PDB file of C-alpha atoms and ligand atoms in Angstrom:
ATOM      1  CA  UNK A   1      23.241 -24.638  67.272  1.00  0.00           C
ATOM      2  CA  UNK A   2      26.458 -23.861  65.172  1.00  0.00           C
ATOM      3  CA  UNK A   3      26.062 -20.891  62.844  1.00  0.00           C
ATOM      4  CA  UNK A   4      28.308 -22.876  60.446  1.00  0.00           C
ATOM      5  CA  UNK A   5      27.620 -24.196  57.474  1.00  0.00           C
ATOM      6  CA  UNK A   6      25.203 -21.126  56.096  1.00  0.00           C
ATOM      7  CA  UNK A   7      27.234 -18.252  56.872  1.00  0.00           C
ATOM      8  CA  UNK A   8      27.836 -16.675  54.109  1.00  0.00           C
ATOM      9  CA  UNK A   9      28.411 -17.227  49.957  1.00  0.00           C
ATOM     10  CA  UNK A  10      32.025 -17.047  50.661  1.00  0.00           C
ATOM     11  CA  UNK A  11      32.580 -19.791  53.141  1.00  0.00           C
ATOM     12  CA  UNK A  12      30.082 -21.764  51.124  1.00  0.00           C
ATOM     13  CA  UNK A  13      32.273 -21.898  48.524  1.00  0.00           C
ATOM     14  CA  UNK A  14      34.933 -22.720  50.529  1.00  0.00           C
ATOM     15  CA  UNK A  15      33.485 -25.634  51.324  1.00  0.00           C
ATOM     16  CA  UNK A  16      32.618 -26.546  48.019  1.00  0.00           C
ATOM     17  CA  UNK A  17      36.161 -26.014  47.149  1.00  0.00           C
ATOM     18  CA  UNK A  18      37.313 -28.011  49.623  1.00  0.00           C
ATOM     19  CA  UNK A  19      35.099 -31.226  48.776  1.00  0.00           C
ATOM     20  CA  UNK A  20      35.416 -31.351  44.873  1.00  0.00           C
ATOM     21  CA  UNK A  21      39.160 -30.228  44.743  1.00  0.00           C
ATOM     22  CA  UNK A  22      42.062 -33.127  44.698  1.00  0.00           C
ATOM     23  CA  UNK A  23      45.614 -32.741  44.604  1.00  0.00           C
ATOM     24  CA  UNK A  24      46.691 -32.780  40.756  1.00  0.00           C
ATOM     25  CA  UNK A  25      44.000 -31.311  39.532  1.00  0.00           C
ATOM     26  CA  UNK A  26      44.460 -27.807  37.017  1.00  0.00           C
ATOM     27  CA  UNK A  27      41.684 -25.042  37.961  1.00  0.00           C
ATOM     28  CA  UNK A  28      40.891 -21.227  37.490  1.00  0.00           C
ATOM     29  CA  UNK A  29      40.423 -18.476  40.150  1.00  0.00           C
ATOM     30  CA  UNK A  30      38.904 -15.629  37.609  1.00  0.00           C
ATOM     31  CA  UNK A  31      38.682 -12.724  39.922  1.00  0.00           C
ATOM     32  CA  UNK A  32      42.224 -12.773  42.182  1.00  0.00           C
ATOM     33  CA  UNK A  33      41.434  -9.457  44.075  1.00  0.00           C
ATOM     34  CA  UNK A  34      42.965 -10.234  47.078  1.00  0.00           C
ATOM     35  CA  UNK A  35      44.503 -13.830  46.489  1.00  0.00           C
ATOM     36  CA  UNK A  36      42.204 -14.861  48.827  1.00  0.00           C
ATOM     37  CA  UNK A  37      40.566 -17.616  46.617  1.00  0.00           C
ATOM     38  CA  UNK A  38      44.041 -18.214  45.071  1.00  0.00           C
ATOM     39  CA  UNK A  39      45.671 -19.003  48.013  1.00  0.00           C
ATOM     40  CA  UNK A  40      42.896 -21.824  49.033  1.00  0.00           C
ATOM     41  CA  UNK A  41      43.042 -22.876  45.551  1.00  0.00           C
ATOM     42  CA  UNK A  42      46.439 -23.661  45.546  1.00  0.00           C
ATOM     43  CA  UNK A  43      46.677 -25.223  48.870  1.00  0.00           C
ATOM     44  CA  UNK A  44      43.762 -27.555  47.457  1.00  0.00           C
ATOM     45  CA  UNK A  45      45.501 -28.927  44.195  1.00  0.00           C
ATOM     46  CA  UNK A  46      48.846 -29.008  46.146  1.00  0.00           C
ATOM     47  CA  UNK A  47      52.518 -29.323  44.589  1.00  0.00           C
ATOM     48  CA  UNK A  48      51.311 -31.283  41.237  1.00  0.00           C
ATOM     49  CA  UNK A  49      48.350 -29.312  40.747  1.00  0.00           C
ATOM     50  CA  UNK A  50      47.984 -25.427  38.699  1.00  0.00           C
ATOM     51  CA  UNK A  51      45.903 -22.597  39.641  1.00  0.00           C
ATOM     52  CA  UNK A  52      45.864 -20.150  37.112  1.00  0.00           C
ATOM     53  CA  UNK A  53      44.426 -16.855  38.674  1.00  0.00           C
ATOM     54  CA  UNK A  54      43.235 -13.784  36.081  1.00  0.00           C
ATOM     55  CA  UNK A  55      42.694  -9.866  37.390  1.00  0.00           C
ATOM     56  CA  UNK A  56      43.163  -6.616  35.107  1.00  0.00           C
ATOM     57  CA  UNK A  57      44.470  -4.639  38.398  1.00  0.00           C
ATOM     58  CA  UNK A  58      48.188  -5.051  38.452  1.00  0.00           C
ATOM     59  CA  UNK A  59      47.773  -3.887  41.942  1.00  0.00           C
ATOM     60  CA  UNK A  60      45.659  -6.980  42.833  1.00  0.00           C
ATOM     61  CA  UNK A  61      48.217  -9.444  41.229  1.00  0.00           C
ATOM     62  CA  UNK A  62      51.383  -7.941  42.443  1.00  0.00           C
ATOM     63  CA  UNK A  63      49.891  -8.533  46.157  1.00  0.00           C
ATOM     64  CA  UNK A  64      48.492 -11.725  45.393  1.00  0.00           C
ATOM     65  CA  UNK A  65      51.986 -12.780  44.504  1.00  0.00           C
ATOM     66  CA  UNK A  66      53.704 -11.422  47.151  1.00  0.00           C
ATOM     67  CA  UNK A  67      50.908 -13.554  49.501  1.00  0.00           C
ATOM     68  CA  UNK A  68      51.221 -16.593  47.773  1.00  0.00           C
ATOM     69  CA  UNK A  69      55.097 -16.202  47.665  1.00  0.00           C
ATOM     70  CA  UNK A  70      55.469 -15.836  51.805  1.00  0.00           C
ATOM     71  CA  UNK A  71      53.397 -19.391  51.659  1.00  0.00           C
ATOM     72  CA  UNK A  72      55.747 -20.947  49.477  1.00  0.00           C
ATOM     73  CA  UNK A  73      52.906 -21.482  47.156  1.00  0.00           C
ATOM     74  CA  UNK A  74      53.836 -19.511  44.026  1.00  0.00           C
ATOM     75  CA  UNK A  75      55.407 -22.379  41.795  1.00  0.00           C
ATOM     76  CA  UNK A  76      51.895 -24.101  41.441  1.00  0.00           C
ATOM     77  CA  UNK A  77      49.891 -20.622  40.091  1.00  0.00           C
ATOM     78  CA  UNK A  78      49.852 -18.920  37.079  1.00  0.00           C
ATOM     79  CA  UNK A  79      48.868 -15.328  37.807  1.00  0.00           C
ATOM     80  CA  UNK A  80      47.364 -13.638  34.721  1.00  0.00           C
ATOM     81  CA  UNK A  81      47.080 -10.246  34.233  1.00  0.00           C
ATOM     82  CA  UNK A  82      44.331  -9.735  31.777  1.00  0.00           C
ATOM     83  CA  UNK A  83      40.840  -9.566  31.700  1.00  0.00           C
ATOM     84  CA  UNK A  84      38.960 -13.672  32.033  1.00  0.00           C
ATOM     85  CA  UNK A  85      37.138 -12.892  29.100  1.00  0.00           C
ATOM     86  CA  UNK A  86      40.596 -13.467  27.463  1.00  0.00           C
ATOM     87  CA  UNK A  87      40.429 -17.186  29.131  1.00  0.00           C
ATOM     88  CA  UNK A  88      40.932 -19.044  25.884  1.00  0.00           C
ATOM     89  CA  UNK A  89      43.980 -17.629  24.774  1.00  0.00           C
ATOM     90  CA  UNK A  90      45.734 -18.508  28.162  1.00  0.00           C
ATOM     91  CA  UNK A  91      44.645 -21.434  28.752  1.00  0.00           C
ATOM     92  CA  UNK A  92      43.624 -24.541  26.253  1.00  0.00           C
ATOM     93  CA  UNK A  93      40.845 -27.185  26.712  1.00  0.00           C
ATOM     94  CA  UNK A  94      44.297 -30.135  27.109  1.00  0.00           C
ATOM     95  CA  UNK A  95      44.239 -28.655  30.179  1.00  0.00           C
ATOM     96  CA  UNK A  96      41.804 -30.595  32.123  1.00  0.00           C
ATOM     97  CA  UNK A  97      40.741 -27.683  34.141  1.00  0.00           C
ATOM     98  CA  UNK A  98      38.162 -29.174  37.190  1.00  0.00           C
ATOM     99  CA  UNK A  99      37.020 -25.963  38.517  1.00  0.00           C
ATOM    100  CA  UNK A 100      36.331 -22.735  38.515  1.00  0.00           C
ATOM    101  CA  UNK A 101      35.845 -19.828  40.635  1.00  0.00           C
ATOM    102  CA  UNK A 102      34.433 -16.155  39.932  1.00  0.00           C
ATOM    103  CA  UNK A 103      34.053 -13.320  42.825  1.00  0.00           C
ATOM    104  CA  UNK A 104      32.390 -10.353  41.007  1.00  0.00           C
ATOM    105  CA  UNK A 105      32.182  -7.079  41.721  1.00  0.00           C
ATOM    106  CA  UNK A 106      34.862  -4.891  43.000  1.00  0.00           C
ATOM    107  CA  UNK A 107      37.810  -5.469  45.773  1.00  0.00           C
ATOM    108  CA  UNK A 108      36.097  -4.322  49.293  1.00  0.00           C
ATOM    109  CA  UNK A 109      39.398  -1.938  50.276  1.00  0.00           C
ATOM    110  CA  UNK A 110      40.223  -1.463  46.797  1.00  0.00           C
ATOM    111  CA  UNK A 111      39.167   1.337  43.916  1.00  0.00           C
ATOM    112  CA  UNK A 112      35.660   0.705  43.682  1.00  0.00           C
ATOM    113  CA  UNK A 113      35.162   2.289  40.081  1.00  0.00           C
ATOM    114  CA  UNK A 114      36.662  -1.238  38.750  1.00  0.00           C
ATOM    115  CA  UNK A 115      34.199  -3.837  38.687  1.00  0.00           C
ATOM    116  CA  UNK A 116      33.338  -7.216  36.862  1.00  0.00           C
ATOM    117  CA  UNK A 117      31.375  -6.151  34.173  1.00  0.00           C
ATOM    118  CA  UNK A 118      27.812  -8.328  32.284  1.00  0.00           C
ATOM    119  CA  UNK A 119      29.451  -8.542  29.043  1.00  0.00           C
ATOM    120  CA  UNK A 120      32.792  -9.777  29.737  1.00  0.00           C
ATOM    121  CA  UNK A 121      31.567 -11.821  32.509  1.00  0.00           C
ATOM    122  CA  UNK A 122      29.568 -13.425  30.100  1.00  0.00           C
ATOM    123  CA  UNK A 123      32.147 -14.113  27.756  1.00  0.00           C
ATOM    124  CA  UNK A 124      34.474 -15.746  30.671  1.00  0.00           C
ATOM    125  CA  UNK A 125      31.218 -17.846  32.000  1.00  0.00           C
ATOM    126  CA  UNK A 126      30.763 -19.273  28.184  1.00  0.00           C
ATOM    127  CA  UNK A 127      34.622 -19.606  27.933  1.00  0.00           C
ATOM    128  CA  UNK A 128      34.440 -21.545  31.490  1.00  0.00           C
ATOM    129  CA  UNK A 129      32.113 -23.873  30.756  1.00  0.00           C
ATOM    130  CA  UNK A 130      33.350 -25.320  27.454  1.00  0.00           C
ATOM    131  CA  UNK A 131      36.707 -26.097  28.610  1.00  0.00           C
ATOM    132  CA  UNK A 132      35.731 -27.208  31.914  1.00  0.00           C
ATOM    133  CA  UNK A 133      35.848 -30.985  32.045  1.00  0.00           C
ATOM    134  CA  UNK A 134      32.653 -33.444  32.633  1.00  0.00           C
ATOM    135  CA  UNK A 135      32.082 -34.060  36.035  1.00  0.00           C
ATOM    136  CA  UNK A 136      33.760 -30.339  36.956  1.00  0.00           C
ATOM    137  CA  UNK A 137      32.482 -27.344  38.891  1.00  0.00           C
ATOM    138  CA  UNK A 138      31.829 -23.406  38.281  1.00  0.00           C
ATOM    139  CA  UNK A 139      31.162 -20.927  40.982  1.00  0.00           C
ATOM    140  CA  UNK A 140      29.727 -17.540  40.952  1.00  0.00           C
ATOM    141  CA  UNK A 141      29.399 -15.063  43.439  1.00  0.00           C
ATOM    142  CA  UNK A 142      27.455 -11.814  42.146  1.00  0.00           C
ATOM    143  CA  UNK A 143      26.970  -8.933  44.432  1.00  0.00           C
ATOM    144  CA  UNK A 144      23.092  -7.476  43.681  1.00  0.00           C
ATOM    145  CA  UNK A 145      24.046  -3.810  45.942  1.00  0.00           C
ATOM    146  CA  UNK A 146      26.308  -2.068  43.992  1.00  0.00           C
ATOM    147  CA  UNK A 147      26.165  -0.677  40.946  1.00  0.00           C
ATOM    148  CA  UNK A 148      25.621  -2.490  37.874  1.00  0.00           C
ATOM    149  CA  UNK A 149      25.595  -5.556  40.005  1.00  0.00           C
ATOM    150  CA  UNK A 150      22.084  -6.526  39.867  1.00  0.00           C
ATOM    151  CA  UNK A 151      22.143  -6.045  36.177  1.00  0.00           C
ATOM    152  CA  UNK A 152      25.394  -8.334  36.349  1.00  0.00           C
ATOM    153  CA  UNK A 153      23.690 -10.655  38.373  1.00  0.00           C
ATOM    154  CA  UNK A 154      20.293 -11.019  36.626  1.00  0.00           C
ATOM    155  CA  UNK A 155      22.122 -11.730  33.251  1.00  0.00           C
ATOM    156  CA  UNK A 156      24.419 -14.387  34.981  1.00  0.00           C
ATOM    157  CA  UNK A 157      21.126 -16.088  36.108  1.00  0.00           C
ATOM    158  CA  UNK A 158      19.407 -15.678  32.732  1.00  0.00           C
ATOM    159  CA  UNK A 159      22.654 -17.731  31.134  1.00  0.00           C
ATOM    160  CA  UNK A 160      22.830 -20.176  33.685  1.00  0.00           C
ATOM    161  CA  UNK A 161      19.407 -21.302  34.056  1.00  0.00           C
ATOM    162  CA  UNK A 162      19.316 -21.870  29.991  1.00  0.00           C
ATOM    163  CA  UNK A 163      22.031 -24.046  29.972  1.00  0.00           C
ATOM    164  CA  UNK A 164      20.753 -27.343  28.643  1.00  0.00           C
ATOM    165  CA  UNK A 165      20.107 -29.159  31.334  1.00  0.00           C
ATOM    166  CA  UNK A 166      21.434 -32.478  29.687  1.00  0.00           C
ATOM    167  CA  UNK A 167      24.801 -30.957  29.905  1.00  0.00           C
ATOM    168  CA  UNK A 168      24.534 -28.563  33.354  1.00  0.00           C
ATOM    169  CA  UNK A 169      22.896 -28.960  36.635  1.00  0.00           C
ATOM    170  CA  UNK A 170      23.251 -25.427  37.784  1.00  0.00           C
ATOM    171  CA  UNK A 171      21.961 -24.119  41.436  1.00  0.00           C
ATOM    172  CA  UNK A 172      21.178 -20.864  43.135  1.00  0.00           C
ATOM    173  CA  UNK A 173      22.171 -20.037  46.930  1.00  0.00           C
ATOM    174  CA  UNK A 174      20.004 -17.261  48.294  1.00  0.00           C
ATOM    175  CA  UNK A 175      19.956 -16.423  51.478  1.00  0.00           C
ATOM    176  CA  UNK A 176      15.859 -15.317  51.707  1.00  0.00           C
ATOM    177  CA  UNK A 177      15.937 -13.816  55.257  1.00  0.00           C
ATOM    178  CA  UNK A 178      18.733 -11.467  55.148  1.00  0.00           C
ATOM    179  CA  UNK A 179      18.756  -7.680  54.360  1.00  0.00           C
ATOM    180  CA  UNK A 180      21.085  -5.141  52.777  1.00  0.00           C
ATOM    181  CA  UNK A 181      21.433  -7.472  49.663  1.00  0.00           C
ATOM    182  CA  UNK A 182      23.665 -10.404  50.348  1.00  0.00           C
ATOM    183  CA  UNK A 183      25.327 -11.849  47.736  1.00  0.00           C
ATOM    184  CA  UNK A 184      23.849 -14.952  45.724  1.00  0.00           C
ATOM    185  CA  UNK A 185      26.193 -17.622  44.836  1.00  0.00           C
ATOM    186  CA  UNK A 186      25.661 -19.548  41.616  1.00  0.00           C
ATOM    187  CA  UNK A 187      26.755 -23.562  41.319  1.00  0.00           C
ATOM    188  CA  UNK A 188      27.563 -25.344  37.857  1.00  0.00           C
ATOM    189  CA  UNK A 189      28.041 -28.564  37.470  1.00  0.00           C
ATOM    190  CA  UNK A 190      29.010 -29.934  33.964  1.00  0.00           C
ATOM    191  CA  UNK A 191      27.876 -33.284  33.296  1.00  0.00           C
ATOM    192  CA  UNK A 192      28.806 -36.527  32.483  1.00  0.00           C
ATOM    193  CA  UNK A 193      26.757 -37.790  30.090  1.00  0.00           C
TER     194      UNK A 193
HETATM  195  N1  SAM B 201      38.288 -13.382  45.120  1.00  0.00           N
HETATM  196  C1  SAM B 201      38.951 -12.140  45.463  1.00  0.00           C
HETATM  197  C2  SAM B 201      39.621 -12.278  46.828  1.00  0.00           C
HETATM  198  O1  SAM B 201      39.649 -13.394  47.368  1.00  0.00           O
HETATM  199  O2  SAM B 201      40.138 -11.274  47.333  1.00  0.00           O
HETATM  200  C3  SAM B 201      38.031 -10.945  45.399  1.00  0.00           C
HETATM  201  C4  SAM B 201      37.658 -10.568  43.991  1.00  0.00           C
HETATM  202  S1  SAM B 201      36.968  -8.933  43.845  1.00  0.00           S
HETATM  203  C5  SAM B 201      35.356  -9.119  44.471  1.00  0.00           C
HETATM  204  C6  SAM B 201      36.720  -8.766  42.100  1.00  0.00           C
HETATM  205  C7  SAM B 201      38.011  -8.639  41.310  1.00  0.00           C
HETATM  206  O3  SAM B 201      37.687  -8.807  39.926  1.00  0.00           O
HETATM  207  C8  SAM B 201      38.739  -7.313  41.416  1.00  0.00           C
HETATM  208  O4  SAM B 201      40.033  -7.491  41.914  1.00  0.00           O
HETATM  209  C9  SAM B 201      38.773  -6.780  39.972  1.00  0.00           C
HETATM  210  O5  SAM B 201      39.980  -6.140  39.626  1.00  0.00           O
HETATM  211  C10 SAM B 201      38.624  -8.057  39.179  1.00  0.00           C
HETATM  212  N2  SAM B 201      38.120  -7.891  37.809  1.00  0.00           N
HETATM  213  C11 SAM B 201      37.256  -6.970  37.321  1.00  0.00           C
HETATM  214  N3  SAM B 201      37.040  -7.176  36.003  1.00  0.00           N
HETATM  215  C12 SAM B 201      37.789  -8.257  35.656  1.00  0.00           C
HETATM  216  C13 SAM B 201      38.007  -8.960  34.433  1.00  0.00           C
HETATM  217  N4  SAM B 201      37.389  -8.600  33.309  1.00  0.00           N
HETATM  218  N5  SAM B 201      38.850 -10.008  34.447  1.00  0.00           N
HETATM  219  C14 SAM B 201      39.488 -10.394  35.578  1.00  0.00           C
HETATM  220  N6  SAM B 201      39.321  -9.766  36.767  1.00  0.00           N
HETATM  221  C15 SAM B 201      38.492  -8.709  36.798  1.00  0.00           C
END
């Protein structure tokens, strides 16, 4: 059998991405590292959509640009370079925003002293959620083996699963079987009621 559709929490949310994301629609990478997310993003919400993309290393934007340039997709994303727990004063609830994407941690080839952090993750998760729309989507990948990241990954649980759950439907993917700490991807969706 294909070793396809659980391979890991990045291609998972791929696939997420790719089913709930339509053309037009406004959404948020908050960790642009590597433009890797960005570029999907912006391929997803297509000439009439926005991706607005946030990262404090100038380093990580400048490249991401660069990428998304040589793809002619840099007219539909907003690259930010501040910290997502500064969300609000970028971006405005009018906005319609539909998902929602964080990658914590730190950038794999990059300086690995500058990582996502519990409190301003925090901040950008609350942020997230009240100006994503009803019916829209929030992703979280935390990474339990570095670091801090545990820490940062038990206290994104602890908010998530205490979300009302009137208002959220919010789901863990763990994979149980698999050493060296994999990382655990966390699914919001807000809802329509
Ligand atoms: N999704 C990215 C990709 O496709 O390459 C990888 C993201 S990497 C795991 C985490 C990124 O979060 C780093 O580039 C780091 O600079 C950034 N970061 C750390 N703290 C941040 C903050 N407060 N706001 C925004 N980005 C932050």
């Amino acid at each position: 059998m294909d070793y396809k559709y659980f391979k890991n929490a990045v291609e998972i949310t791929k696939m997420i991405m790719e089913k709930t994301i339509s053309p037009g629609n406004t959404v948020i990478d908050c960790t642009v590292g590597k433009g890797n997310d960005t570029i999907n993003l912006a391929k997803l919400v297509g000439p009439h959509g926005r991706v607005y993309g946030f990262d404090i290393q100038k380093t990580a934007i400048k490249l991401s640009e660069e990428k998304l340039k040589n793809e002619n997709l840099l007219e539909r994303v907003i690259l930010i370079n501040d910290g997502h727990e500064n969300l609000s004063k970028h971006i405005s609830v009018s906005e319609n925003v539909s998902f929602v994407v964080f990658n914590l941690g730190y950038l794999p080839e990059g300086d690995h002293s500058i990582i996502t952090k519990t409190e301003t993750t925090l901040i950008a998760l609350k942020e997230s959620l009240s100006i994503l729309v009803h019916g829209g989507i929030l992703l979280v990948t935390c990474y339990p083996g570095h670091d801090g990241g545990r820490e940062e990954m038990e206290n994104v649980e602890k908010f998530l699963l205490n979300l009302n759950q009137k208002e959220y439907s919010t789901l863990k993917f763990q994979f149980i079987n698999q050493i060296n700490n994999p990382p655990i991807l966390y699914g919001v969706e807000k809802n329509n009621y």
